[in-house]
C-alpha cells in the first residue's frame, strides 16, 4: 500500500511540475530534464508513470478539461445540453488560456506525430459524440448523420473562436458562442 501511495505522490509531483513549467514557458519550456528536476524524481521514475513528455502534458490538459467538462461517463454526463457543452468549451479557453494554447499546440503536433494524432482524434471523436447526442436531445427530429454534422460545425466554430480569443484579447468568445447557439437553435 505504501508503494502505491509513493507512486501516486510521484505522479502528482510530475504533473504539478509539468503544469508549472507550462505556465512559465509554454510547451517549449517543458523538457524531460526540467520536469524531473522540478518534481525531484529520476528519469526512470518518470518513465515508469508516463510514456513521454507529451503524455504528461496531455494528462495536465485532460485534468484541466475535466475540471470544466467532466468525463463523458461521469454521472449525469449523458444528460448534457448543447449550451452546457459549449459553455464548458468557452470556459476552458477563457479560464485556462495557457493550457488551451498547449492543447492546440499538441493538436498541431499531431500533423507530424502519429501517436499524438491518434490521441487528438480519439479526444475529438468523443467530443463530437457528446455534442451530437446533445444536438439530438435538443432536436429529436435530427438523424444521427445530421446531428454529427451539426456537432462538427459547432466544434469547428468553437475551435476558430478559441484560436481567435487566444490571439486577440478583445475578442468576446462567450458572445460569439451565444450567437452560435442561437443560429443552431439550441435551447437556453
Coordinates of N, CA and C in Angstrom, one line a residue:
X1 N 0.8 -1.2 0.0 CA 0.0 0.0 0.0 C 0.9 1.3 0.0
X2 N 1.9 1.3 0.8 CA 2.8 2.4 0.9 C 3.5 2.7 -0.5
X3 N 3.8 1.6 -1.2 CA 4.5 1.7 -2.5 C 3.5 2.4 -3.5
X4 N 2.2 2.0 -3.4 CA 1.2 2.6 -4.3 C 1.1 4.1 -4.0
X5 N 1.1 4.4 -2.7 CA 0.9 5.8 -2.3 C 2.1 6.6 -2.9
X6 N 3.3 6.0 -2.8 CA 4.5 6.7 -3.3 C 4.4 7.0 -4.8
X7 N 3.9 6.0 -5.5 CA 3.7 6.1 -7.0 C 2.7 7.3 -7.3
X8 N 1.6 7.4 -6.5 CA 0.6 8.4 -6.7 C 1.3 9.8 -6.4
X9 N 2.0 9.8 -5.3 CA 2.7 11.1 -4.9 C 3.7 11.5 -6.0
X10 N 4.4 10.5 -6.5 CA 5.4 10.8 -7.6 C 4.7 11.4 -8.8
X11 N 3.6 10.7 -9.2 CA 2.8 11.1 -10.4 C 2.3 12.5 -10.2
X12 N 1.8 12.8 -9.0 CA 1.3 14.2 -8.7 C 2.4 15.2 -8.8
X13 N 3.6 14.9 -8.3 CA 4.7 15.8 -8.3 C 5.1 16.1 -9.8
X14 N 5.1 15.0 -10.6 CA 5.5 15.2 -12.0 C 4.4 16.1 -12.7
X15 N 3.2 15.8 -12.4 CA 2.1 16.6 -13.1 C 2.1 18.1 -12.6
X16 N 2.4 18.3 -11.3 CA 2.5 19.7 -10.8 C 3.7 20.4 -11.4
X17 N 4.8 19.7 -11.6 CA 6.0 20.3 -12.2 C 5.7 20.6 -13.7
X18 N 5.0 19.7 -14.4 CA 4.6 19.9 -15.8 C 3.7 21.1 -15.9
X19 N 2.7 21.2 -15.0 CA 1.7 22.3 -15.0 C 2.5 23.6 -14.8
X20 N 3.4 23.7 -13.8 CA 4.1 24.9 -13.5 C 5.0 25.3 -14.7
X21 N 5.7 24.4 -15.3 CA 6.6 24.7 -16.4 C 5.7 25.2 -17.6
X22 N 4.6 24.6 -17.8 CA 3.7 25.0 -18.9 C 3.3 26.5 -18.7
X23 N 2.9 26.8 -17.4 CA 2.5 28.1 -17.1 C 3.7 29.1 -17.3
X24 N 4.9 28.7 -17.0 CA 6.0 29.6 -17.1 C 6.5 29.8 -18.5
X25 N 6.6 28.8 -19.3 CA 7.2 28.9 -20.6 C 6.5 28.2 -21.7
X26 N 5.2 27.8 -21.5 CA 4.5 27.1 -22.6 C 5.1 25.8 -22.9
X27 N 4.7 25.2 -24.0 CA 5.2 23.8 -24.3 C 6.7 23.8 -24.5
X28 N 7.3 24.9 -25.1 CA 8.7 24.9 -25.3 C 9.5 24.9 -24.0
X29 N 8.9 25.3 -22.9 CA 9.5 25.3 -21.6 C 9.5 24.0 -20.9
X30 N 8.8 23.0 -21.4 CA 8.7 21.7 -20.8 C 9.7 20.7 -21.5
X31 N 10.7 20.4 -20.7 CA 11.7 19.3 -21.2 C 11.7 18.2 -20.1
X32 N 12.1 17.1 -20.5 CA 12.1 16.0 -19.5 C 13.0 16.3 -18.3
X33 N 14.2 16.9 -18.6 CA 15.1 17.3 -17.6 C 14.5 18.3 -16.6
X34 N 13.8 19.3 -17.1 CA 13.2 20.3 -16.3 C 12.1 19.7 -15.5
X35 N 11.3 18.8 -16.0 CA 10.2 18.2 -15.3 C 10.7 17.4 -14.2
X36 N 11.7 16.5 -14.5 CA 12.2 15.6 -13.4 C 12.9 16.4 -12.4
X37 N 13.7 17.4 -12.7 CA 14.3 18.2 -11.7 C 13.3 18.9 -10.8
X38 N 12.3 19.6 -11.4 CA 11.3 20.3 -10.6 C 10.5 19.3 -9.7
X39 N 10.3 18.1 -10.2 CA 9.5 17.2 -9.5 C 10.3 16.4 -8.4
X40 N 11.7 16.5 -8.6 CA 12.6 15.8 -7.7 C 12.5 14.3 -7.9
X41 N 12.4 13.9 -9.1 CA 12.4 12.4 -9.5 C 13.4 12.1 -10.5
X42 N 13.7 10.9 -10.6 CA 14.6 10.4 -11.7 C 13.9 10.1 -13.0
X43 N 14.7 10.1 -14.0 CA 14.1 9.8 -15.4 C 13.4 8.5 -15.4
X44 N 14.0 7.5 -14.7 CA 13.4 6.1 -14.6 C 12.0 6.2 -14.0
X45 N 11.9 6.9 -12.9 CA 10.6 7.1 -12.2 C 9.6 7.8 -13.1
X46 N 10.0 8.7 -13.9 CA 9.1 9.4 -14.9 C 8.6 8.4 -15.9
X47 N 9.5 7.6 -16.5 CA 9.1 6.7 -17.5 C 8.3 5.5 -16.9
X48 N 8.4 5.2 -15.6 CA 7.5 4.2 -15.0 C 6.1 4.7 -15.0
X49 N 5.8 6.0 -15.1 CA 4.5 6.5 -15.0 C 4.0 7.1 -16.3
X50 N 4.9 7.6 -17.2 CA 4.5 8.2 -18.4 C 5.3 7.7 -19.6
X51 N 4.7 7.6 -20.7 CA 5.4 7.1 -21.9 C 6.4 8.2 -22.5
X52 N 6.0 9.5 -22.3 CA 6.8 10.6 -22.9 C 6.4 11.9 -22.2
X53 N 7.2 12.9 -22.5 CA 6.9 14.2 -22.0 C 5.5 14.6 -22.4
X54 N 5.1 14.3 -23.7 CA 3.8 14.7 -24.2 C 2.7 14.0 -23.5
X55 N 2.9 12.8 -23.0 CA 1.9 12.1 -22.2 C 1.6 12.8 -20.9
X56 N 2.7 13.3 -20.3 CA 2.5 14.1 -19.0 C 1.7 15.4 -19.4
X57 N 2.1 16.1 -20.5 CA 1.4 17.3 -20.9 C -0.1 17.0 -21.2
X58 N -0.3 15.9 -21.9 CA -1.7 15.6 -22.2 C -2.5 15.3 -20.9
X59 N -1.9 14.7 -19.9 CA -2.6 14.5 -18.7 C -2.9 15.8 -18.0
X60 N -2.0 16.8 -18.0 CA -2.3 18.1 -17.4 C -3.5 18.7 -18.2
X61 N -3.5 18.6 -19.5 CA -4.6 19.2 -20.3 C -5.9 18.5 -20.0
X62 N -5.8 17.1 -19.9 CA -7.0 16.3 -19.6 C -7.6 16.7 -18.2
X63 N -6.8 16.9 -17.2 CA -7.2 17.3 -15.9 C -7.9 18.7 -15.9
X64 N -7.4 19.6 -16.7 CA -8.0 20.9 -16.8 C -9.3 20.8 -17.6
X65 N -9.4 20.0 -18.6 CA -10.6 19.8 -19.3 C -11.7 19.2 -18.4
X66 N -11.3 18.2 -17.6 CA -12.2 17.5 -16.7 C -12.8 18.5 -15.7
X67 N -12.0 19.5 -15.3 CA -12.4 20.5 -14.3 C -13.6 21.3 -14.8
X68 N -13.7 21.5 -16.2 CA -14.8 22.3 -16.7 C -15.8 21.4 -17.5
X69 N -15.4 20.2 -17.9 CA -16.2 19.4 -18.7 C -15.9 17.9 -18.3
X70 N -16.7 17.4 -17.3 CA -16.4 16.1 -16.8 C -16.4 15.0 -17.9
X71 N -15.7 13.9 -17.6 CA -15.6 12.8 -18.5 C -17.0 12.3 -18.9
X72 N -17.2 11.9 -20.2 CA -18.5 11.6 -20.7 C -19.2 10.4 -19.9
X73 N -18.4 9.6 -19.2 CA -19.0 8.5 -18.4 C -19.3 8.9 -17.0
X74 N -19.0 10.2 -16.6 CA -19.3 10.6 -15.3 C -20.8 10.7 -15.0
X75 N -21.2 10.5 -13.8 CA -22.7 10.5 -13.5 C -23.3 11.8 -14.0
X76 N -24.4 11.7 -14.7 CA -25.1 12.8 -15.3 C -24.6 13.4 -16.6
X77 N -23.4 12.9 -17.1 CA -22.9 13.4 -18.3 C -23.7 13.0 -19.5
X78 N -24.5 12.0 -19.5 CA -25.4 11.6 -20.6 C -26.6 12.6 -20.8
X79 N -26.7 13.5 -19.8 CA -27.8 14.5 -19.9 C -27.3 15.8 -20.4
X80 N -26.1 15.9 -21.0 CA -25.5 17.2 -21.4 C -26.5 17.9 -22.4
X81 N -26.6 19.2 -22.1 CA -27.3 20.0 -23.1 C -26.2 20.7 -23.9
X82 N -26.5 21.1 -25.2 CA -25.6 21.7 -26.0 C -25.1 23.0 -25.4
X83 N -25.9 23.8 -24.7 CA -25.5 25.0 -24.1 C -24.5 24.7 -23.0
X84 N -24.6 23.6 -22.3 CA -23.6 23.3 -21.3 C -22.3 22.9 -21.9
X85 N -22.3 22.1 -22.9 CA -21.1 21.7 -23.6 C -20.3 22.9 -24.2
X86 N -21.1 23.8 -24.8 CA -20.5 25.0 -25.4 C -19.9 25.9 -24.3
X87 N -20.7 26.0 -23.2 CA -20.2 26.8 -22.1 C -18.9 26.2 -21.5
X88 N -18.8 24.9 -21.4 CA -17.6 24.3 -20.9 C -16.4 24.5 -21.8
X89 N -16.7 24.5 -23.1 CA -15.6 24.8 -24.1 C -15.1 26.2 -23.9
X90 N -16.1 27.1 -23.8 CA -15.7 28.6 -23.7 C -14.9 28.8 -22.4
X91 N -15.4 28.1 -21.3 CA -14.7 28.2 -20.0 C -13.3 27.7 -20.1
X92 N -13.1 26.6 -20.7 CA -11.8 26.0 -20.9 C -10.8 27.0 -21.6
X93 N -11.3 27.6 -22.7 CA -10.4 28.6 -23.4 C -10.2 29.8 -22.6
X94 N -11.3 30.4 -22.0 CA -11.1 31.7 -21.4 C -10.6 31.7 -20.0
X95 N -10.8 30.6 -19.2 CA -10.3 30.5 -17.9 C -8.9 29.8 -17.8
X96 N -8.6 29.0 -18.8 CA -7.3 28.3 -18.8 C -6.5 28.6 -20.1
X97 N -6.3 29.8 -20.4 CA -5.7 30.1 -21.7 C -4.3 29.4 -22.0
X98 N -3.5 29.3 -20.9 CA -2.2 28.7 -21.1 C -2.4 27.2 -21.5
X99 N -3.2 26.5 -20.8 CA -3.5 25.1 -21.1 C -4.2 24.9 -22.4
X100 N -5.1 25.9 -22.8 CA -5.7 25.8 -24.1 C -4.7 26.0 -25.2
X101 N -3.8 26.9 -25.0 CA -2.7 27.0 -26.0 C -1.9 25.8 -26.2
X102 N -1.6 25.1 -25.0 CA -0.8 23.9 -25.1 C -1.6 22.8 -25.8
X103 N -2.9 22.7 -25.5 CA -3.7 21.7 -26.1 C -3.7 21.9 -27.7
X104 N -3.9 23.2 -28.1 CA -3.9 23.4 -29.5 C -2.5 23.2 -30.1
X105 N -1.4 23.5 -29.4 CA -0.1 23.1 -29.9 C 0.1 21.6 -30.0
X106 N -0.4 20.9 -29.0 CA -0.3 19.4 -29.1 C -1.1 18.9 -30.3
X107 N -2.3 19.5 -30.5 CA -3.1 19.0 -31.6 C -2.3 19.3 -32.9
X108 N -1.6 20.4 -33.0 CA -0.8 20.7 -34.2 C 0.3 19.7 -34.4
X109 N 0.9 19.2 -33.3 CA 2.0 18.2 -33.4 C 1.4 16.9 -34.0
X110 N 0.1 16.7 -33.9 CA -0.5 15.5 -34.5 C -0.3 15.5 -36.0
X111 N 0.0 16.6 -36.6 CA 0.2 16.6 -38.0 C 1.4 15.8 -38.4
X112 N 2.4 15.7 -37.5 CA 3.6 15.0 -37.9 C 3.9 13.8 -37.0
X113 N 3.2 13.6 -35.9 CA 3.4 12.5 -35.0 C 2.2 11.7 -34.9
X114 N 2.2 10.5 -35.4 CA 1.0 9.6 -35.5 C 0.5 9.2 -34.1
X115 N 1.3 9.1 -33.1 CA 0.8 8.8 -31.8 C 0.0 9.9 -31.2
X116 N 0.5 11.2 -31.4 CA -0.2 12.3 -30.9 C -1.5 12.5 -31.7
X117 N -1.4 12.3 -33.0 CA -2.6 12.4 -33.9 C -3.7 11.4 -33.4
X118 N -3.3 10.2 -33.0 CA -4.3 9.2 -32.6 C -5.0 9.7 -31.3
X119 N -4.2 10.3 -30.4 CA -4.8 10.8 -29.1 C -5.8 12.0 -29.4
X120 N -5.3 12.9 -30.3 CA -6.1 14.1 -30.6 C -7.4 13.6 -31.3
X121 N -7.3 12.7 -32.2 CA -8.5 12.2 -32.9 C -9.5 11.5 -32.0
X122 N -8.9 10.7 -31.1 CA -9.8 10.0 -30.1 C -10.6 11.0 -29.3
X123 N -9.9 12.0 -28.8 CA -10.5 13.0 -28.0 C -11.6 13.8 -28.8
X124 N -11.2 14.1 -30.0 CA -12.2 14.9 -30.9 C -13.4 14.0 -31.2
X125 N -13.2 12.8 -31.5 CA -14.4 11.9 -31.8 C -15.3 11.8 -30.6
X126 N -14.7 11.6 -29.4 CA -15.6 11.6 -28.2 C -16.3 12.9 -28.0
X127 N -15.7 14.0 -28.2 CA -16.4 15.3 -28.1 C -17.5 15.4 -29.1
X128 N -17.2 15.0 -30.4 CA -18.3 15.0 -31.4 C -19.4 14.2 -31.0
X129 N -19.2 13.0 -30.4 CA -20.2 12.1 -30.0 C -21.1 12.8 -28.9
X130 N -20.5 13.4 -28.0 CA -21.2 14.1 -26.9 C -22.0 15.3 -27.5
X131 N -21.4 16.1 -28.3 CA -22.1 17.2 -28.9 C -23.3 16.7 -29.8
X132 N -23.1 15.6 -30.5 CA -24.1 15.1 -31.4 C -25.3 14.6 -30.6
X133 N -25.0 13.9 -29.5 CA -26.1 13.4 -28.6 C -26.8 14.6 -28.0
X134 N -26.1 15.6 -27.6 CA -26.8 16.8 -27.1 C -27.7 17.5 -28.2
X135 N -27.2 17.5 -29.5 CA -28.0 18.0 -30.6 C -29.2 17.2 -30.8
X136 N -29.1 15.9 -30.7 CA -30.3 15.1 -30.8 C -31.3 15.3 -29.7
X137 N -30.8 15.5 -28.5 CA -31.7 15.8 -27.4 C -32.4 17.2 -27.6
X138 N -31.7 18.1 -28.2 CA -32.3 19.5 -28.4 C -33.3 19.4 -29.6
X139 N -33.0 18.6 -30.6 CA -33.9 18.4 -31.7 C -34.1 17.0 -32.1
X140 N -35.1 16.3 -31.5 CA -35.3 14.9 -31.7 C -35.5 14.5 -33.2
X141 N -35.8 15.5 -34.1 CA -36.1 15.1 -35.5 C -34.7 14.9 -36.2
X142 N -33.6 15.2 -35.6 CA -32.3 15.0 -36.3 C -32.0 13.5 -36.3
X143 N -31.5 13.1 -37.5 CA -31.0 11.7 -37.6 C -29.5 11.8 -37.1
X144 N -28.9 10.6 -37.0 CA -27.5 10.6 -36.5 C -26.6 11.4 -37.3
X145 N -26.7 11.2 -38.6 CA -25.7 11.9 -39.5 C -25.9 13.4 -39.4
X146 N -27.1 13.9 -39.4 CA -27.4 15.3 -39.3 C -26.9 15.9 -37.9
X147 N -27.1 15.1 -36.9 CA -26.6 15.6 -35.5 C -25.1 15.6 -35.5
X148 N -24.4 14.6 -36.1 CA -23.0 14.7 -36.1 C -22.5 15.8 -37.0
X149 N -23.1 16.1 -38.1 CA -22.7 17.2 -38.9 C -22.9 18.6 -38.2
X150 N -24.0 18.7 -37.4 CA -24.2 19.9 -36.6 C -23.1 20.0 -35.5
X151 N -22.9 18.9 -34.9 CA -21.9 18.9 -33.8 C -20.5 19.3 -34.4
X152 N -20.1 18.7 -35.6 CA -18.8 19.1 -36.2 C -18.8 20.6 -36.5
X153 N -19.9 21.1 -37.0 CA -19.9 22.6 -37.3 C -19.8 23.4 -36.1
X154 N -20.5 23.0 -35.0 CA -20.4 23.8 -33.7 C -19.0 23.7 -33.2
X155 N -18.4 22.5 -33.2 CA -17.0 22.4 -32.7 C -16.0 23.1 -33.6
X156 N -16.2 23.1 -34.9 CA -15.3 23.9 -35.7 C -15.4 25.3 -35.4
X157 N -16.6 25.8 -35.3 CA -16.8 27.2 -34.9 C -16.1 27.6 -33.6
X158 N -16.4 26.7 -32.6 CA -15.8 27.0 -31.3 C -14.3 27.0 -31.3
X159 N -13.7 26.1 -32.1 CA -12.2 26.0 -32.2 C -11.7 27.3 -32.8
X160 N -12.4 27.7 -33.9 CA -12.0 29.0 -34.5 C -12.1 30.2 -33.5
X161 N -13.2 30.2 -32.8 CA -13.4 31.2 -31.8 C -12.3 31.2 -30.7
X162 N -12.0 29.9 -30.3 CA -11.0 29.8 -29.3 C -9.6 30.3 -29.8
X163 N -9.2 29.9 -31.0 CA -8.0 30.4 -31.6 C -8.0 32.0 -31.6
X164 N -9.1 32.5 -32.1 CA -9.2 34.0 -32.2 C -9.1 34.6 -30.8
X165 N -9.7 34.0 -29.8 CA -9.7 34.5 -28.4 C -8.3 34.5 -27.8
X166 N -7.6 33.4 -28.1 CA -6.2 33.3 -27.6 C -5.2 34.3 -28.2
X167 N -5.5 34.7 -29.5 CA -4.7 35.6 -30.2 C -5.1 37.0 -30.0
X168 N -6.4 37.3 -29.9 CA -6.9 38.6 -29.8 C -7.7 38.8 -28.4
X169 N -7.1 39.5 -27.5 CA -7.7 39.6 -26.2 C -9.0 40.4 -26.2
X170 N -9.3 41.1 -27.3 CA -10.5 41.9 -27.3 C -11.7 41.1 -27.9
X171 N -11.4 39.9 -28.4 CA -12.4 39.0 -28.9 C -13.3 38.4 -27.8
X172 N -14.6 38.6 -27.9 CA -15.5 38.1 -26.9 C -16.0 36.7 -27.3
X173 N -15.3 35.7 -26.9 CA -15.7 34.4 -27.3 C -17.0 34.0 -26.8
X174 N -17.4 34.3 -25.5 CA -18.7 34.0 -25.0 C -19.8 34.5 -25.8
X175 N -19.7 35.8 -26.2 CA -20.7 36.4 -27.0 C -20.9 35.7 -28.4
X176 N -19.8 35.4 -29.0 CA -19.8 34.7 -30.2 C -20.4 33.3 -30.1
X177 N -20.1 32.6 -29.0 CA -20.6 31.3 -28.7 C -22.2 31.4 -28.5
X178 N -22.6 32.4 -27.8 CA -24.1 32.6 -27.6 C -24.8 32.8 -29.0
X179 N -24.1 33.6 -29.8 CA -24.7 33.7 -31.2 C -24.7 32.4 -32.0
X180 N -23.7 31.6 -31.8 CA -23.6 30.3 -32.5 C -24.8 29.5 -32.0
X181 N -25.0 29.4 -30.7 CA -26.1 28.6 -30.1 C -27.5 29.1 -30.7
X182 N -27.6 30.4 -30.8 CA -28.9 31.0 -31.4 C -29.0 30.5 -32.8
X183 N -27.9 30.5 -33.6 CA -28.0 30.1 -35.0 C -28.3 28.6 -35.2
X184 N -27.9 27.8 -34.2 CA -28.2 26.3 -34.4 C -29.5 26.0 -33.6
X185 N -30.1 27.0 -33.0 CA -31.4 26.8 -32.4 C -31.3 25.9 -31.1
X186 N -30.2 26.1 -30.4 CA -30.1 25.4 -29.1 C -30.9 26.0 -28.0
X187 N -31.6 25.2 -27.2 CA -32.4 25.7 -26.1 C -31.5 26.2 -25.1
X188 N -31.9 27.4 -24.5 CA -31.1 28.0 -23.4 C -31.4 27.5 -22.1

